[in-house]
């Protein structure tokens, strides 16, 4: 699926639920379904700077030229948020990740229901995921 198709799917799922407490429940469920990150990536090198909670993100380039993300957090809502980002960006090409307009964040109302510190954390997570994509794009250009 493309990034836009995945975003549309997420927007559709969230549009079925009006109450934000229920939407938080959906985000928590997504976080609970996120596969655990390998312990070897729970290091300071993989911690996201700018997050109030601890969030670890790792990325690897697959032989097919797509970015595979793994992530985890020690905060349940934040784990759900990083799970959403992984769901949208995982197994996409570096170019697609770098060029993506992640409109689903606003479309589902997430940005307006986050505290300022969580909003900053969301931006920091997204920035790190895009930095991984940029690094892999540059790596491919050098090959």
Short mmCIF file of C-alpha atoms in Angstrom, two decimals:
data_model
loop_
_atom_site.label_atom_id
_atom_site.label_comp_id
_atom_site.label_asym_id
_atom_site.label_seq_id
_atom_site.Cartn_x
_atom_site.Cartn_y
_atom_site.Cartn_z
CA UNK A 1 0.00 0.00 0.00
CA UNK A 2 1.11 3.57 -0.61
CA UNK A 3 1.51 6.11 2.17
CA UNK A 4 -1.65 7.91 1.04
CA UNK A 5 -3.65 4.67 0.98
CA UNK A 6 -2.54 3.84 4.51
CA UNK A 7 -3.36 7.36 5.68
CA UNK A 8 -6.84 7.11 4.14
CA UNK A 9 -7.38 3.80 5.93
CA UNK A 10 -6.40 5.36 9.27
CA UNK A 11 -8.63 8.40 8.69
CA UNK A 12 -11.55 6.08 7.85
CA UNK A 13 -10.98 4.01 11.01
CA UNK A 14 -10.82 7.09 13.23
CA UNK A 15 -13.82 8.76 11.55
CA UNK A 16 -16.02 5.93 12.82
CA UNK A 17 -15.36 7.11 16.40
CA UNK A 18 -16.44 10.57 17.54
CA UNK A 19 -15.43 10.55 21.19
CA UNK A 20 -11.79 11.43 21.83
CA UNK A 21 -11.55 9.13 24.82
CA UNK A 22 -12.43 6.28 22.46
CA UNK A 23 -9.89 7.56 19.93
CA UNK A 24 -7.24 7.54 22.65
CA UNK A 25 -8.28 3.94 23.28
CA UNK A 26 -7.66 3.18 19.60
CA UNK A 27 -4.22 4.80 19.83
CA UNK A 28 -3.41 2.78 22.96
CA UNK A 29 -4.53 -0.43 21.20
CA UNK A 30 -2.23 0.39 18.28
CA UNK A 31 0.64 0.89 20.72
CA UNK A 32 -0.11 -2.42 22.41
CA UNK A 33 0.01 -4.19 19.05
CA UNK A 34 3.38 -2.67 18.12
CA UNK A 35 6.00 -5.43 18.00
CA UNK A 36 8.68 -4.85 20.65
CA UNK A 37 11.92 -3.28 19.49
CA UNK A 38 14.99 -5.46 19.84
CA UNK A 39 16.76 -4.79 23.16
CA UNK A 40 19.96 -3.91 21.29
CA UNK A 41 18.18 -0.74 20.02
CA UNK A 42 17.07 0.42 23.47
CA UNK A 43 20.16 2.58 23.69
CA UNK A 44 20.80 6.33 23.92
CA UNK A 45 21.76 6.30 20.21
CA UNK A 46 18.19 5.31 19.31
CA UNK A 47 16.40 7.61 21.77
CA UNK A 48 14.44 10.48 20.23
CA UNK A 49 15.62 13.87 21.44
CA UNK A 50 12.79 16.26 22.23
CA UNK A 51 10.35 13.71 23.61
CA UNK A 52 9.21 13.95 27.21
CA UNK A 53 8.81 10.16 27.27
CA UNK A 54 11.47 7.74 26.21
CA UNK A 55 11.03 6.70 22.57
CA UNK A 56 13.39 4.46 20.66
CA UNK A 57 13.36 4.21 16.86
CA UNK A 58 15.49 2.09 14.60
CA UNK A 59 15.46 1.82 10.83
CA UNK A 60 17.03 -0.56 8.38
CA UNK A 61 17.10 -0.54 4.60
CA UNK A 62 15.68 -3.74 3.12
CA UNK A 63 17.24 -5.41 0.08
CA UNK A 64 14.24 -4.10 -1.88
CA UNK A 65 15.27 -0.52 -1.04
CA UNK A 66 12.52 0.13 1.48
CA UNK A 67 12.87 1.44 5.02
CA UNK A 68 11.83 -0.89 7.83
CA UNK A 69 11.15 0.83 11.15
CA UNK A 70 10.94 -0.61 14.63
CA UNK A 71 10.04 1.51 17.63
CA UNK A 72 8.96 1.49 21.24
CA UNK A 73 8.14 3.87 24.07
CA UNK A 74 7.77 3.68 27.82
CA UNK A 75 4.55 5.78 27.66
CA UNK A 76 1.38 4.10 26.39
CA UNK A 77 -0.07 7.04 24.39
CA UNK A 78 3.32 7.86 22.89
CA UNK A 79 3.77 4.20 21.95
CA UNK A 80 0.46 4.44 20.10
CA UNK A 81 1.57 7.61 18.30
CA UNK A 82 4.86 6.08 17.17
CA UNK A 83 2.89 3.00 16.15
CA UNK A 84 0.78 5.21 13.84
CA UNK A 85 3.91 6.69 12.28
CA UNK A 86 5.43 3.23 11.81
CA UNK A 87 2.19 1.99 10.25
CA UNK A 88 2.26 4.80 7.69
CA UNK A 89 5.99 4.94 6.89
CA UNK A 90 7.18 1.35 7.32
CA UNK A 91 8.24 -0.50 4.15
CA UNK A 92 8.18 2.61 1.99
CA UNK A 93 11.03 3.96 -0.12
CA UNK A 94 13.21 6.74 1.25
CA UNK A 95 11.89 9.10 -1.46
CA UNK A 96 8.27 8.32 -0.64
CA UNK A 97 8.93 8.94 3.07
CA UNK A 98 10.73 12.22 2.40
CA UNK A 99 8.02 13.46 0.02
CA UNK A 100 5.03 12.34 2.10
CA UNK A 101 2.45 14.84 3.28
CA UNK A 102 1.34 13.24 6.52
CA UNK A 103 -2.11 14.80 6.54
CA UNK A 104 -3.65 12.01 8.64
CA UNK A 105 -2.29 13.63 11.81
CA UNK A 106 -4.54 16.65 11.27
CA UNK A 107 -7.33 14.71 9.55
CA UNK A 108 -7.98 12.53 12.61
CA UNK A 109 -7.64 15.52 14.95
CA UNK A 110 -4.57 14.16 16.69
CA UNK A 111 -2.53 17.35 16.55
CA UNK A 112 -5.24 19.38 18.30
CA UNK A 113 -5.68 16.81 21.07
CA UNK A 114 -2.03 16.54 22.09
CA UNK A 115 -0.36 18.57 24.79
CA UNK A 116 2.39 20.91 23.57
CA UNK A 117 5.08 18.53 24.86
CA UNK A 118 3.50 15.56 23.06
CA UNK A 119 3.15 17.64 19.88
CA UNK A 120 6.86 18.45 20.09
CA UNK A 121 7.57 14.77 20.64
CA UNK A 122 5.50 13.82 17.60
CA UNK A 123 7.50 16.26 15.47
CA UNK A 124 10.75 14.90 16.88
CA UNK A 125 9.71 11.30 16.08
CA UNK A 126 8.75 12.25 12.55
CA UNK A 127 11.97 14.21 12.08
CA UNK A 128 14.08 11.23 13.16
CA UNK A 129 12.19 8.86 10.88
CA UNK A 130 12.74 11.22 7.95
CA UNK A 131 16.42 11.58 8.86
CA UNK A 132 16.77 7.80 8.60
CA UNK A 133 15.10 7.93 5.17
CA UNK A 134 17.42 10.74 4.07
CA UNK A 135 20.48 8.81 5.24
CA UNK A 136 19.35 5.72 3.30
CA UNK A 137 18.63 7.81 0.20
CA UNK A 138 22.12 9.32 0.37
CA UNK A 139 23.61 5.88 0.96
CA UNK A 140 21.89 4.54 -2.16
CA UNK A 141 23.15 7.51 -4.20
CA UNK A 142 26.75 6.72 -3.18
CA UNK A 143 26.47 3.09 -4.25
#
